[in-house]
Amino acid sequence: MSKTITPWGRQCKAQLAIKGISLTGLSDATGLSRTYLSAIINGRITAPRETINKINHALDIQQEANACL
Protein backbone atom coordinates (compact mmCIF):
# COMPACT_ATOMS: atom_id res chain seq x y z
CA MET A 1 0.00 0.00 0.00
CA SER A 2 1.50 3.29 -1.14
CA LYS A 3 1.35 6.32 1.13
CA THR A 4 2.71 8.84 -1.36
CA ILE A 5 0.38 11.72 -2.04
CA THR A 6 0.33 12.80 -5.67
CA PRO A 7 0.37 16.40 -6.92
CA TRP A 8 -3.32 15.88 -7.74
CA GLY A 9 -3.96 14.78 -4.14
CA ARG A 10 -2.23 17.92 -2.87
CA GLN A 11 -4.37 19.98 -5.24
CA CYS A 12 -7.51 18.30 -3.89
CA LYS A 13 -6.50 19.08 -0.32
CA ALA A 14 -5.78 22.69 -1.25
CA GLN A 15 -9.16 23.04 -2.97
CA LEU A 16 -10.92 21.53 0.03
CA ALA A 17 -9.25 24.12 2.28
CA ILE A 18 -9.80 27.05 -0.11
CA LYS A 19 -13.47 26.21 -0.60
CA GLY A 20 -14.01 25.34 3.06
CA ILE A 21 -15.33 21.89 2.15
CA SER A 22 -14.92 19.00 4.54
CA LEU A 23 -14.41 15.42 3.47
CA THR A 24 -18.03 14.87 4.53
CA GLY A 25 -19.11 17.67 2.19
CA LEU A 26 -17.10 16.15 -0.65
CA SER A 27 -18.66 12.80 0.15
CA ASP A 28 -22.13 14.35 -0.10
CA ALA A 29 -21.24 16.05 -3.40
CA THR A 30 -19.78 12.92 -5.01
CA GLY A 31 -21.81 10.12 -3.45
CA LEU A 32 -18.56 8.41 -2.38
CA SER A 33 -17.68 7.44 1.18
CA ARG A 34 -15.32 9.60 3.21
CA THR A 35 -13.02 6.61 3.75
CA TYR A 36 -12.80 5.94 0.00
CA LEU A 37 -12.21 9.62 -0.79
CA SER A 38 -9.48 9.85 1.84
CA ALA A 39 -7.73 6.78 0.44
CA ILE A 40 -7.85 8.19 -3.10
CA ILE A 41 -6.71 11.72 -2.20
CA ASN A 42 -3.91 10.44 0.05
CA GLY A 43 -2.63 8.09 -2.65
CA ARG A 44 -3.36 4.84 -0.84
CA ILE A 45 -5.47 3.51 -3.73
CA THR A 46 -5.88 4.26 -7.41
CA ALA A 47 -9.42 5.15 -8.40
CA PRO A 48 -11.13 4.68 -11.76
CA ARG A 49 -11.13 7.63 -14.15
CA GLU A 50 -14.87 8.23 -13.60
CA THR A 51 -14.30 8.59 -9.85
CA ILE A 52 -11.43 11.04 -10.35
CA ASN A 53 -13.62 13.04 -12.72
CA LYS A 54 -16.37 13.18 -10.06
CA ILE A 55 -13.93 14.53 -7.51
CA ASN A 56 -12.49 17.01 -10.02
CA HIS A 57 -15.99 18.26 -10.82
CA ALA A 58 -16.97 18.62 -7.17
CA LEU A 59 -13.78 20.56 -6.39
CA ASP A 60 -13.77 22.51 -9.66
CA ILE A 61 -10.37 21.10 -10.66
CA GLN A 62 -9.60 21.48 -14.36
CA GLN A 63 -7.36 18.48 -14.93
CA GLU A 64 -7.56 15.33 -16.99
CA ALA A 65 -8.14 12.20 -14.94
CA ASN A 66 -5.12 10.33 -16.27
CA ALA A 67 -2.86 13.26 -15.27
CA CYS A 68 -3.89 12.63 -11.66
CA LEU A 69 -2.54 9.14 -11.31
C-alpha positions as a Markdown table, in Angstrom:
| # | Residue | x | y | z |
|---|---|---|---|---|
| 1 | Met | 0.0 | 0.0 | 0.0 |
| 2 | Ser | 1.5 | 3.3 | -1.1 |
| 3 | Lys | 1.3 | 6.3 | 1.1 |
| 4 | Thr | 2.7 | 8.8 | -1.4 |
| 5 | Ile | 0.4 | 11.7 | -2.0 |
| 6 | Thr | 0.3 | 12.8 | -5.7 |
| 7 | Pro | 0.4 | 16.4 | -6.9 |
| 8 | Trp | -3.3 | 15.9 | -7.7 |
| 9 | Gly | -4.0 | 14.8 | -4.1 |
| 10 | Arg | -2.2 | 17.9 | -2.9 |
| 11 | Gln | -4.4 | 20.0 | -5.2 |
| 12 | Cys | -7.5 | 18.3 | -3.9 |
| 13 | Lys | -6.5 | 19.1 | -0.3 |
| 14 | Ala | -5.8 | 22.7 | -1.3 |
| 15 | Gln | -9.2 | 23.0 | -3.0 |
| 16 | Leu | -10.9 | 21.5 | 0.0 |
| 17 | Ala | -9.2 | 24.1 | 2.3 |
| 18 | Ile | -9.8 | 27.0 | -0.1 |
| 19 | Lys | -13.5 | 26.2 | -0.6 |
| 20 | Gly | -14.0 | 25.3 | 3.1 |
| 21 | Ile | -15.3 | 21.9 | 2.1 |
| 22 | Ser | -14.9 | 19.0 | 4.5 |
| 23 | Leu | -14.4 | 15.4 | 3.5 |
| 24 | Thr | -18.0 | 14.9 | 4.5 |
| 25 | Gly | -19.1 | 17.7 | 2.2 |
| 26 | Leu | -17.1 | 16.1 | -0.6 |
| 27 | Ser | -18.7 | 12.8 | 0.2 |
| 28 | Asp | -22.1 | 14.3 | -0.1 |
| 29 | Ala | -21.2 | 16.0 | -3.4 |
| 30 | Thr | -19.8 | 12.9 | -5.0 |
| 31 | Gly | -21.8 | 10.1 | -3.5 |
| 32 | Leu | -18.6 | 8.4 | -2.4 |
| 33 | Ser | -17.7 | 7.4 | 1.2 |
| 34 | Arg | -15.3 | 9.6 | 3.2 |
| 35 | Thr | -13.0 | 6.6 | 3.7 |
| 36 | Tyr | -12.8 | 5.9 | 0.0 |
| 37 | Leu | -12.2 | 9.6 | -0.8 |
| 38 | Ser | -9.5 | 9.8 | 1.8 |
| 39 | Ala | -7.7 | 6.8 | 0.4 |
| 40 | Ile | -7.9 | 8.2 | -3.1 |
| 41 | Ile | -6.7 | 11.7 | -2.2 |
| 42 | Asn | -3.9 | 10.4 | 0.0 |
| 43 | Gly | -2.6 | 8.1 | -2.7 |
| 44 | Arg | -3.4 | 4.8 | -0.8 |
| 45 | Ile | -5.5 | 3.5 | -3.7 |
| 46 | Thr | -5.9 | 4.3 | -7.4 |
| 47 | Ala | -9.4 | 5.1 | -8.4 |
| 48 | Pro | -11.1 | 4.7 | -11.8 |
| 49 | Arg | -11.1 | 7.6 | -14.1 |
| 50 | Glu | -14.9 | 8.2 | -13.6 |
| 51 | Thr | -14.3 | 8.6 | -9.9 |
| 52 | Ile | -11.4 | 11.0 | -10.3 |
| 53 | Asn | -13.6 | 13.0 | -12.7 |
| 54 | Lys | -16.4 | 13.2 | -10.1 |
| 55 | Ile | -13.9 | 14.5 | -7.5 |
| 56 | Asn | -12.5 | 17.0 | -10.0 |
| 57 | His | -16.0 | 18.3 | -10.8 |
| 58 | Ala | -17.0 | 18.6 | -7.2 |
| 59 | Leu | -13.8 | 20.6 | -6.4 |
| 60 | Asp | -13.8 | 22.5 | -9.7 |
| 61 | Ile | -10.4 | 21.1 | -10.7 |
| 62 | Gln | -9.6 | 21.5 | -14.4 |
| 63 | Gln | -7.4 | 18.5 | -14.9 |
| 64 | Glu | -7.6 | 15.3 | -17.0 |
| 65 | Ala | -8.1 | 12.2 | -14.9 |
| 66 | Asn | -5.1 | 10.3 | -16.3 |
| 67 | Ala | -2.9 | 13.3 | -15.3 |
| 68 | Cys | -3.9 | 12.6 | -11.7 |
| 69 | Leu | -2.5 | 9.1 | -11.3 |
